[in-house]
Amino acid sequence: MNSCTGYQRRVRSPRLLHSVLLLVLLQSEALSARKQRGSRSQPRRAQPAPPPDRAAATESFPLDFTAVEGNMDSFMTQVKNLAQSLYPCSAQKLDHDMKLHFLENASVTCNDGSPAGYYLKESKGSRRWLIFLEGGWYCFNKENCDSRYETMRRLMSSSTWPQTRTGTGILSPLPEENPHWWNANMVFIPYCSSDVWSGSSTKTDTSAYAFMGALIIREVVKELLPKGLESAKLLLLAGSSAGGTGVLLNVDGVAEQLAELGHTEVQVRGLSDSGWFLDNQQYRSTDCVDTISCAPTEAIKRGVRYWGSVVPERCRLAHEGEEWSCFFGYKLYPTLKSPVFVVQWLFDEAQLTVDNIHLTGQPVQEGQWRYIQNLGNELRNTLKDVPAMFAPACLSHEVITRTYWTDIQVKGTSLPRALQCWGRSLQDNSESNKAPPRGCPVHLIDSCPWPHCNPTCPTLRDQLTGQEMSAVRFLMHMGFDVQKMAQQQGLEPSQLLGMLNSGR
């Protein structure tokens, strides 16, 4: 046995790292409190942190990160250096990857009959679990499912899945990339059912494909129970794109499944990323041939029949005879019981694609530009009554598993911070009906009206040259008329350009 192996065995337990992190956080809060007490411009005394719950001390810290948020990059660098000092062999690859497990129930399969499964990275000291549903569009008849199988087989079969996956964004095990969930038990369920996680039909001699998305989730939850989920405190069902819609369709079902099995103490919540689609009229109607050309409503109507879809019972009763309505967030969300946090770009690329707005080649026409602006307004209207949400005015799709997910802000608040505030508000409300903590917002939506008017939006690149584009240059490329827009807003063109550059 080499020295690295021996040392890793001695310090393998995450509790030591957690304890040191707690000390660092306490010291940073104490330092901040001393600075506040000694500053004439900030005379308010810092409130002492409540004593941590002993049972939860190994998994999370009920401390306010405000004291270190102003210099979070430096703080996370210190955390990383501290972790590396505790693990001197960290130059060698630590066991951070999620490992593939095929379902024990062989009757629950991918589209082509190959075994479905999941990737798991356990965190023995934690009672928090994050189950992530992958996205990847869908198919709704034999013809376009055959085409999908030829071009995107990994989304219909497990035959080429790797043995491990490395988590990124909210699935990352690194605290500098994932400040509040890095030490949770991580589960990634690959998407191989092509049914927006809703199907319940098996492959037979007469049907070419199985559609078992809803059943795959149930089986994964069942198999995770003896691995530690049965003693969990919190389960966050998350997903992006079709996986984000899958969260909305399945979060109540997961809560009900756990309750039926006697695990009522597990708090089930949802995190839906880029899955809040609108059933609006396309900018230009085309024949319904595939998922790209077909209007969202027509594609889902056909899919629901083809997949043998299961939708939440409360939504089914609210939209009896039109169960397809339950695939659209603003119609499904009001029927849900479980808390759900919605993340949605106001100018979602996938929504624009199915609406037949293609932002490539020539600048968009004036009618297309009005359609894009109106899409942002419609999304704002459908999200206004959602208490926990994060909606930047950006042109993009998916975010929570991106490495840059900590960089996006709405009104000065990052997405990880908003999710932390949401968790605190749910905990506080369950304990004493207290209002959300000050300076900890959970309803965040941009008010500026144009794509990429938020300066923290992901980088745009010219599709021909690959070079980065500024927001102003991007808008010009799309046919944005500065003179005309400034006149409509009662501004000088220079004022409007200044507002665009500052994201106001």
Coordinates of C-alpha atoms in Angstrom, one line a residue:
M1 CA 0.0 0.0 0.0
N2 CA 1.5 3.4 -1.0
S3 CA 1.5 6.4 1.3
C4 CA -1.2 8.2 -0.7
T5 CA -3.6 5.3 -0.3
G6 CA -2.9 5.0 3.4
Y7 CA -3.4 8.7 4.0
Q8 CA -6.7 8.8 2.1
R9 CA -8.0 6.0 4.2
R10 CA -7.2 7.9 7.4
V11 CA -9.0 11.1 6.2
R12 CA -11.7 9.6 4.0
S13 CA -14.6 10.6 6.2
P14 CA -16.1 13.9 5.0
R15 CA -16.9 15.0 8.6
L16 CA -13.4 16.3 9.2
L17 CA -13.7 18.6 6.1
H18 CA -17.2 19.6 7.2
S19 CA -15.9 20.5 10.7
V20 CA -13.1 22.7 9.3
L21 CA -15.5 24.4 6.8
L22 CA -17.8 25.2 9.7
L23 CA -14.9 26.8 11.6
V24 CA -13.9 28.8 8.6
L25 CA -17.5 30.0 8.2
L26 CA -17.8 30.9 11.9
Q27 CA -14.5 32.8 11.8
S28 CA -15.6 34.7 8.7
E29 CA -18.9 35.6 10.3
A30 CA -17.1 36.7 13.5
L31 CA -14.7 38.9 11.5
S32 CA -17.6 40.4 9.6
A33 CA -19.4 41.1 12.9
R34 CA -16.3 42.7 14.4
K35 CA -16.0 45.0 11.3
Q36 CA -19.6 46.0 11.6
R37 CA -19.3 46.8 15.3
G38 CA -16.2 48.9 14.6
S39 CA -17.7 50.8 11.6
R40 CA -19.6 54.1 12.1
S41 CA -21.3 53.6 8.7
Q42 CA -22.7 50.2 9.8
P43 CA -23.7 50.6 13.5
R44 CA -26.1 47.6 13.6
R45 CA -24.9 44.7 15.7
A46 CA -24.6 41.4 14.0
Q47 CA -27.1 38.9 15.3
P48 CA -25.6 35.7 16.7
A49 CA -26.1 32.6 14.6
P50 CA -28.5 30.1 16.2
P51 CA -26.9 26.9 17.5
P52 CA -26.7 24.3 14.7
D53 CA -28.9 21.2 14.8
R54 CA -26.6 18.3 15.9
A55 CA -28.3 15.8 13.6
A56 CA -27.8 18.0 10.6
A57 CA -24.3 19.3 11.4
T58 CA -22.6 16.7 9.1
E59 CA -24.6 17.6 6.0
S60 CA -25.2 21.4 5.9
F61 CA -24.6 24.5 7.9
P62 CA -27.6 26.8 8.8
L63 CA -25.3 29.9 8.5
D64 CA -25.9 33.0 6.5
F65 CA -23.2 33.3 3.7
T66 CA -23.8 37.1 3.5
A67 CA -20.5 37.7 5.4
V68 CA -18.4 36.1 2.8
E69 CA -20.5 36.7 -0.4
G70 CA -18.7 40.0 -1.1
N71 CA -15.5 38.0 -1.6
M72 CA -16.9 34.6 -2.4
D73 CA -14.3 33.8 -5.1
S74 CA -11.5 34.3 -2.5
F75 CA -13.4 32.3 0.1
M76 CA -14.0 29.4 -2.2
T77 CA -10.3 29.4 -3.2
Q78 CA -9.4 29.1 0.5
V79 CA -11.9 26.2 0.8
K80 CA -10.4 24.4 -2.2
N81 CA -6.9 24.9 -0.8
L82 CA -8.0 23.6 2.6
A83 CA -9.6 20.5 1.0
Q84 CA -6.3 19.8 -0.9
S85 CA -4.3 20.2 2.3
L86 CA -6.6 17.6 3.9
Y87 CA -6.2 15.4 0.9
P88 CA -2.5 15.7 -0.1
C89 CA -3.0 13.1 -2.8
S90 CA -5.7 15.2 -4.5
A91 CA -3.4 15.6 -7.5
Q92 CA -4.5 12.0 -8.2
K93 CA -8.2 11.7 -9.2
L94 CA -10.4 11.5 -6.2
D95 CA -13.6 9.4 -6.3
H96 CA -15.8 12.2 -7.4
D97 CA -17.5 10.6 -10.3
M98 CA -21.0 9.1 -10.4
K99 CA -21.1 5.4 -11.1
L100 CA -23.5 3.6 -13.4
H101 CA -26.1 1.2 -12.0
F102 CA -28.6 -0.6 -14.2
L103 CA -32.1 -1.1 -12.8
E104 CA -32.6 -4.5 -11.0
N105 CA -36.1 -4.6 -12.5
A106 CA -35.2 -5.6 -16.0
S107 CA -38.7 -5.0 -17.3
V108 CA -38.3 -1.2 -17.0
T109 CA -36.2 -0.3 -20.0
C110 CA -35.1 2.4 -22.5
N111 CA -36.9 2.8 -25.8
D112 CA -35.1 -0.1 -27.5
G113 CA -35.5 -2.5 -24.7
S114 CA -32.0 -2.1 -23.2
P115 CA -31.8 -1.7 -19.4
A116 CA -32.5 1.7 -18.0
G117 CA -30.4 2.9 -15.1
Y118 CA -28.8 5.8 -13.1
Y119 CA -25.5 7.2 -12.0
L120 CA -24.9 7.6 -8.3
K121 CA -22.3 9.3 -6.1
E122 CA -23.0 8.7 -2.5
S123 CA -22.1 11.1 0.3
K124 CA -22.4 9.1 3.5
G125 CA -22.5 12.0 5.9
S126 CA -25.4 13.7 4.1
R127 CA -29.1 13.3 4.4
R128 CA -29.7 15.4 1.3
W129 CA -30.3 13.8 -2.1
L130 CA -30.4 15.4 -5.5
I131 CA -32.0 13.3 -8.4
F132 CA -31.4 14.9 -11.8
L133 CA -33.5 14.1 -14.9
E134 CA -31.6 14.6 -18.2
G135 CA -33.3 16.4 -21.1
G136 CA -33.1 15.9 -24.9
W137 CA -36.4 16.6 -26.7
Y138 CA -38.6 13.7 -27.6
C139 CA -40.2 11.8 -30.6
F140 CA -43.9 11.2 -31.1
N141 CA -44.4 8.6 -33.9
K142 CA -42.5 5.7 -35.4
E143 CA -41.1 7.7 -38.2
N144 CA -39.4 10.4 -36.1
C145 CA -38.5 7.9 -33.4
D146 CA -36.7 5.8 -36.0
S147 CA -34.8 8.9 -37.2
R148 CA -34.0 9.8 -33.6
Y149 CA -32.7 6.2 -33.0
E150 CA -30.3 6.6 -36.0
T151 CA -29.0 10.0 -35.0
M152 CA -29.2 10.2 -31.2
R153 CA -29.1 6.6 -30.0
R154 CA -27.8 7.3 -26.6
L155 CA -31.1 9.1 -25.9
M156 CA -33.0 5.8 -26.7
S157 CA -30.6 3.1 -25.6
S158 CA -28.1 2.4 -22.8
S159 CA -25.8 0.3 -25.0
T160 CA -23.1 3.0 -25.2
W161 CA -23.4 4.6 -21.7
P162 CA -20.0 5.1 -20.0
Q163 CA -19.4 3.5 -16.6
T164 CA -19.0 6.9 -14.9
R165 CA -20.1 10.5 -15.3
T166 CA -18.5 13.7 -13.9
G167 CA -21.1 16.1 -12.3
T168 CA -21.0 19.7 -13.3
G169 CA -23.0 22.7 -12.1
I170 CA -25.4 21.7 -9.3
L171 CA -24.2 18.1 -9.7
S172 CA -20.5 19.1 -9.1
P173 CA -18.7 17.8 -6.0
L174 CA -16.5 20.9 -5.9
P175 CA -17.6 23.6 -3.5
E176 CA -16.3 26.4 -5.6
E177 CA -18.6 25.3 -8.5
N178 CA -21.5 24.2 -6.4
P179 CA -21.4 26.1 -3.1
H180 CA -24.6 24.7 -1.4
W181 CA -25.1 21.2 -2.8
W182 CA -21.6 19.9 -3.4
N183 CA -21.8 17.4 -0.5
A184 CA -25.2 15.9 -1.3
N185 CA -25.9 12.4 -2.6
M186 CA -25.9 12.9 -6.4
V187 CA -28.1 10.9 -8.8
F188 CA -28.1 11.4 -12.6
I189 CA -30.8 9.6 -14.5
P190 CA -30.0 9.4 -18.2
Y191 CA -32.9 10.2 -20.6
C192 CA -33.6 7.2 -22.8
S193 CA -37.4 7.1 -23.0
S194 CA -38.0 10.0 -25.4
D195 CA -41.4 10.8 -23.6
V196 CA -40.7 13.8 -21.4
W197 CA -40.4 11.4 -18.5
S198 CA -44.2 10.6 -18.8
G199 CA -44.5 7.2 -20.5
S200 CA -45.7 3.9 -19.0
S201 CA -45.9 1.6 -22.1
T202 CA -43.7 -1.4 -22.7
K203 CA -42.1 -2.6 -25.9
T204 CA -44.2 -5.4 -27.5
D205 CA -44.2 -7.4 -30.7
T206 CA -46.5 -4.8 -32.3
S207 CA -44.9 -1.6 -30.9
A208 CA -41.3 -0.8 -31.9
Y209 CA -40.4 1.1 -28.8
A210 CA -41.0 1.2 -25.0
F211 CA -41.8 4.5 -23.4
M212 CA -41.3 4.2 -19.6
G213 CA -40.0 7.5 -18.4
A214 CA -42.4 7.7 -15.4
L215 CA -41.7 4.1 -14.4
I216 CA -37.9 4.6 -14.6
I217 CA -38.2 7.4 -12.0
R218 CA -40.2 5.2 -9.7
E219 CA -37.8 2.3 -10.0
V220 CA -34.8 4.5 -9.3
V221 CA -36.4 6.0 -6.2
K222 CA -37.2 2.5 -5.0
E223 CA -33.7 1.2 -5.5
L224 CA -32.2 4.3 -3.7
L225 CA -34.1 3.7 -0.5
P226 CA -31.8 1.0 0.9
K227 CA -28.8 3.0 -0.2
G228 CA -29.7 5.8 2.2
L229 CA -32.7 7.6 0.7
E230 CA -35.0 6.0 3.3
S231 CA -33.3 8.1 6.0
A232 CA -33.1 11.3 3.9
K233 CA -34.1 14.7 5.2
L234 CA -34.5 16.3 1.8
L235 CA -34.9 15.0 -1.8
L236 CA -34.6 17.6 -4.6
L237 CA -35.9 16.3 -7.9
A238 CA -34.2 18.5 -10.6
G239 CA -34.0 18.5 -14.3
S240 CA -33.3 20.5 -17.4
S241 CA -35.3 21.0 -20.7
A242 CA -37.4 17.9 -21.1
G243 CA -36.1 16.9 -17.7
G244 CA -37.4 20.2 -16.3
T245 CA -40.8 19.4 -17.6
G246 CA -40.4 15.9 -16.2
V247 CA -39.8 17.4 -12.8
L248 CA -43.2 19.2 -12.9
L249 CA -44.9 16.0 -14.1
N250 CA -43.3 13.7 -11.5
V251 CA -42.5 15.7 -8.3
D252 CA -45.8 15.0 -6.6
G253 CA -45.7 11.4 -7.7
V254 CA -42.3 10.9 -6.0
A255 CA -43.6 12.5 -2.8
E256 CA -46.7 10.2 -2.9
Q257 CA -44.5 7.1 -3.6
L258 CA -42.3 7.9 -0.5
A259 CA -45.4 8.5 1.6
E260 CA -47.0 5.3 0.5
L261 CA -43.8 3.4 1.5
G262 CA -43.9 5.1 5.0
H263 CA -41.1 7.7 4.4
T264 CA -43.2 10.7 5.2
E265 CA -40.3 12.5 6.9
V266 CA -38.5 13.0 3.5
Q267 CA -39.2 16.5 2.2
V268 CA -39.6 16.4 -1.6
R269 CA -39.0 19.5 -3.7
G270 CA -38.6 20.2 -7.4
L271 CA -36.2 22.3 -9.4
S272 CA -37.4 22.8 -13.0
D273 CA -34.8 24.3 -15.4
S274 CA -35.8 25.4 -18.9
G275 CA -38.9 23.2 -18.9
W276 CA -41.6 25.9 -18.6
F277 CA -42.8 25.8 -22.3
L278 CA -45.7 27.8 -23.7
D279 CA -48.4 26.4 -25.9
N280 CA -48.6 29.6 -28.0
Q281 CA -49.1 30.1 -31.7
Q282 CA -46.0 29.6 -33.9
Y283 CA -44.6 32.6 -35.6
R284 CA -44.9 30.7 -38.9
S285 CA -47.0 27.6 -39.1
T286 CA -45.5 24.5 -40.8
D287 CA -46.4 20.9 -41.3
C288 CA -46.1 18.7 -38.2
V289 CA -43.2 16.4 -39.3
D290 CA -40.8 16.3 -36.4
T291 CA -40.3 18.0 -33.0
I292 CA -38.6 21.0 -34.6
S293 CA -41.3 21.8 -37.1
C294 CA -44.4 20.7 -35.2
A295 CA -46.3 23.2 -33.0
P296 CA -45.8 22.3 -29.3
T297 CA -49.4 21.6 -28.7
E298 CA -49.7 19.2 -31.7
A299 CA -46.5 17.4 -30.9
I300 CA -47.5 16.8 -27.3
K301 CA -51.1 15.7 -28.2
R302 CA -49.6 13.1 -30.5
G303 CA -46.9 12.1 -28.0
V304 CA -49.4 11.6 -25.1
R305 CA -51.2 9.0 -27.1
Y306 CA -48.1 7.3 -28.4
W307 CA -46.3 7.1 -25.1
G308 CA -49.1 6.0 -22.9
S309 CA -48.4 9.1 -20.8
V310 CA -49.2 9.4 -17.1
V311 CA -49.9 12.9 -15.8
P312 CA -50.5 14.0 -12.2
E313 CA -54.0 13.2 -11.0
R314 CA -54.9 16.7 -9.9
C315 CA -53.9 18.1 -13.3
R316 CA -55.7 15.4 -15.1
L317 CA -58.9 16.2 -13.4
A318 CA -58.4 19.9 -14.0
H319 CA -57.9 19.3 -17.7
E320 CA -60.0 16.2 -18.3
G321 CA -60.1 15.3 -22.0
E322 CA -57.1 17.6 -22.6
E323 CA -54.4 15.9 -20.5
W324 CA -51.8 17.3 -22.9
S325 CA -52.3 20.6 -21.2
C326 CA -50.4 19.2 -18.2
F327 CA -47.1 19.4 -20.2
F328 CA -47.2 23.2 -20.1
G329 CA -45.9 24.6 -16.8
Y330 CA -48.3 27.5 -16.3
K331 CA -51.3 25.0 -16.5
L332 CA -49.7 22.2 -14.5
Y333 CA -48.0 24.3 -11.7
P334 CA -51.2 25.5 -10.0
T335 CA -52.2 21.9 -9.4
L336 CA -49.0 20.8 -7.7
K337 CA -48.7 20.2 -3.9
S338 CA -44.8 20.0 -3.7
P339 CA -42.7 23.1 -3.5
V340 CA -41.1 23.8 -6.9
F341 CA -38.4 26.4 -7.9
V342 CA -38.7 27.4 -11.6
V343 CA -35.6 28.5 -13.6
Q344 CA -36.5 29.9 -17.0
W345 CA -34.7 32.0 -19.5
L346 CA -37.2 34.7 -20.8
F347 CA -35.9 34.1 -24.3
D348 CA -35.5 30.3 -24.3
E349 CA -33.8 29.0 -27.5
A350 CA -35.8 25.8 -27.5
Q351 CA -39.1 27.7 -27.2
L352 CA -38.1 30.0 -30.1
T353 CA -37.1 27.0 -32.2
V354 CA -40.5 25.2 -31.9
D355 CA -42.1 28.6 -32.6
N356 CA -40.2 28.8 -35.9
I357 CA -37.9 31.7 -34.9
H358 CA -34.4 30.7 -36.1
L359 CA -31.7 33.2 -35.0
T360 CA -29.1 32.2 -37.6
G361 CA -28.0 33.8 -40.9
Q362 CA -29.6 37.1 -41.8
P363 CA -30.9 39.6 -39.2
V364 CA -34.5 38.9 -38.1
Q365 CA -37.4 40.7 -39.6
E366 CA -39.4 43.3 -37.7
G367 CA -42.3 40.8 -37.2
Q368 CA -39.9 38.3 -35.8
W369 CA -38.4 40.9 -33.5
R370 CA -41.9 41.8 -32.1
Y371 CA -42.6 38.1 -31.6
I372 CA -39.4 37.6 -29.6
Q373 CA -40.2 40.6 -27.4
N374 CA -43.7 39.4 -26.9
L375 CA -42.5 35.9 -25.9
G376 CA -40.6 37.6 -23.0
N377 CA -43.7 39.4 -21.9
E378 CA -45.8 36.2 -22.1
L379 CA -43.3 34.3 -20.0
R380 CA -43.3 37.1 -17.4
N381 CA -47.1 36.9 -17.2
T382 CA -47.1 33.1 -16.7
L383 CA -44.4 33.3 -14.0
K384 CA -45.8 36.3 -12.0
D385 CA -47.7 34.1 -9.5
V386 CA -44.8 31.6 -9.1
P387 CA -43.4 32.4 -5.7
A388 CA -39.9 30.8 -6.2
M389 CA -38.3 31.5 -9.6
F390 CA -35.3 32.8 -11.4
A391 CA -35.9 34.3 -14.9
P392 CA -33.0 36.2 -16.6
A393 CA -33.7 38.1 -19.8
C394 CA -31.2 36.0 -21.8
L395 CA -31.2 34.0 -25.0
S396 CA -30.1 30.5 -23.9
H397 CA -31.4 27.1 -22.9
E398 CA -30.6 25.1 -19.7
V399 CA -28.3 26.4 -16.9
I400 CA -28.2 24.4 -13.7
T401 CA -25.6 21.9 -14.9
R402 CA -23.5 24.5 -16.7
T403 CA -20.1 25.3 -15.1
Y404 CA -21.0 29.0 -15.3
W405 CA -24.3 28.6 -13.5
T406 CA -23.0 30.6 -10.5
D407 CA -22.2 33.6 -12.7
I408 CA -25.8 34.4 -13.8
Q409 CA -27.5 37.0 -11.7
V410 CA -31.0 38.6 -11.6
K411 CA -31.1 42.0 -9.8
G412 CA -27.8 41.2 -8.1
T413 CA -28.7 37.7 -6.8
S414 CA -27.1 34.6 -8.2
L415 CA -29.0 31.4 -8.9
P416 CA -27.2 29.3 -6.2
R417 CA -27.9 32.1 -3.7
A418 CA -31.6 32.2 -4.7
L419 CA -31.9 28.4 -4.2
Q420 CA -30.3 28.7 -0.8
C421 CA -32.8 31.5 0.1
W422 CA -35.6 29.3 -1.1
G423 CA -34.5 26.4 1.1
R424 CA -34.2 28.7 4.1
S425 CA -37.7 30.2 3.5
L426 CA -39.3 26.7 3.3
Q427 CA -37.5 25.7 6.5
D428 CA -38.5 28.9 8.3
N429 CA -42.1 28.7 7.1
S430 CA -42.4 25.1 8.3
E431 CA -41.1 26.1 11.7
S432 CA -42.8 29.4 12.5
N433 CA -44.5 31.1 9.5
K434 CA -41.7 33.7 9.4
A435 CA -41.3 36.0 6.4
P436 CA -38.3 35.2 4.2
P437 CA -35.0 36.5 5.5
R438 CA -34.1 40.1 4.5
G439 CA -31.8 40.4 1.5
C440 CA -32.7 36.8 0.5
P441 CA -35.0 37.0 -2.5
V442 CA -36.7 34.0 -4.1
H443 CA -38.8 35.7 -6.8
L444 CA -36.4 37.0 -9.3
I445 CA -37.3 38.1 -12.8
D446 CA -35.6 40.6 -15.2
S447 CA -37.7 43.6 -16.2
C448 CA -35.5 44.7 -19.2
P449 CA -37.3 43.9 -22.4
W450 CA -34.7 42.6 -24.9
P451 CA -32.7 39.4 -25.2
H452 CA -29.4 39.6 -23.4
C453 CA -30.1 43.0 -21.8
N454 CA -28.9 41.4 -18.5
P455 CA -25.1 41.9 -18.4
T456 CA -24.5 38.5 -16.7
C457 CA -26.1 36.5 -19.5
P458 CA -24.0 33.6 -21.0
T459 CA -21.5 34.7 -23.6
L460 CA -22.9 35.0 -27.2
R461 CA -20.7 34.0 -30.1
D462 CA -20.9 34.9 -33.8
Q463 CA -22.0 31.6 -35.5
L464 CA -19.7 32.2 -38.5
T465 CA -16.5 33.4 -36.8
G466 CA -16.9 32.0 -33.3
Q467 CA -15.9 35.3 -31.8
E468 CA -17.6 36.7 -28.7
M469 CA -20.4 39.3 -29.3
S470 CA -21.4 42.1 -27.1
A471 CA -25.1 42.5 -26.3
V472 CA -25.4 45.6 -28.4
R473 CA -23.7 44.0 -31.4
F474 CA -25.9 40.9 -31.0
L475 CA -29.1 43.1 -31.0
M476 CA -27.8 45.0 -34.1
H477 CA -27.3 41.6 -35.8
M478 CA -30.8 40.7 -35.0
G479 CA -32.1 43.9 -36.7
F480 CA -32.5 46.0 -33.6
D481 CA -33.2 49.6 -34.6
V482 CA -31.6 51.8 -32.0
Q483 CA -33.1 55.1 -33.4
K484 CA -36.6 53.7 -33.6
M485 CA -36.5 51.9 -30.2
A486 CA -35.1 55.0 -28.5
Q487 CA -37.9 57.2 -30.0
Q488 CA -40.5 54.7 -28.8
Q489 CA -39.0 54.8 -25.3
G490 CA -38.7 58.6 -25.3
L491 CA -34.9 58.5 -25.0
E492 CA -31.8 59.6 -26.9
P493 CA -30.1 56.8 -28.8
S494 CA -27.0 57.2 -26.7
Q495 CA -29.1 56.8 -23.5
L496 CA -30.6 53.6 -24.8
L497 CA -27.2 52.2 -25.7
G498 CA -26.0 53.0 -22.2
M499 CA -29.0 51.2 -20.7
L500 CA -28.3 48.1 -22.9
N501 CA -24.7 48.0 -21.9
S502 CA -25.5 48.2 -18.2
G503 CA -28.4 45.7 -18.4
R504 CA -31.1 48.1 -17.2

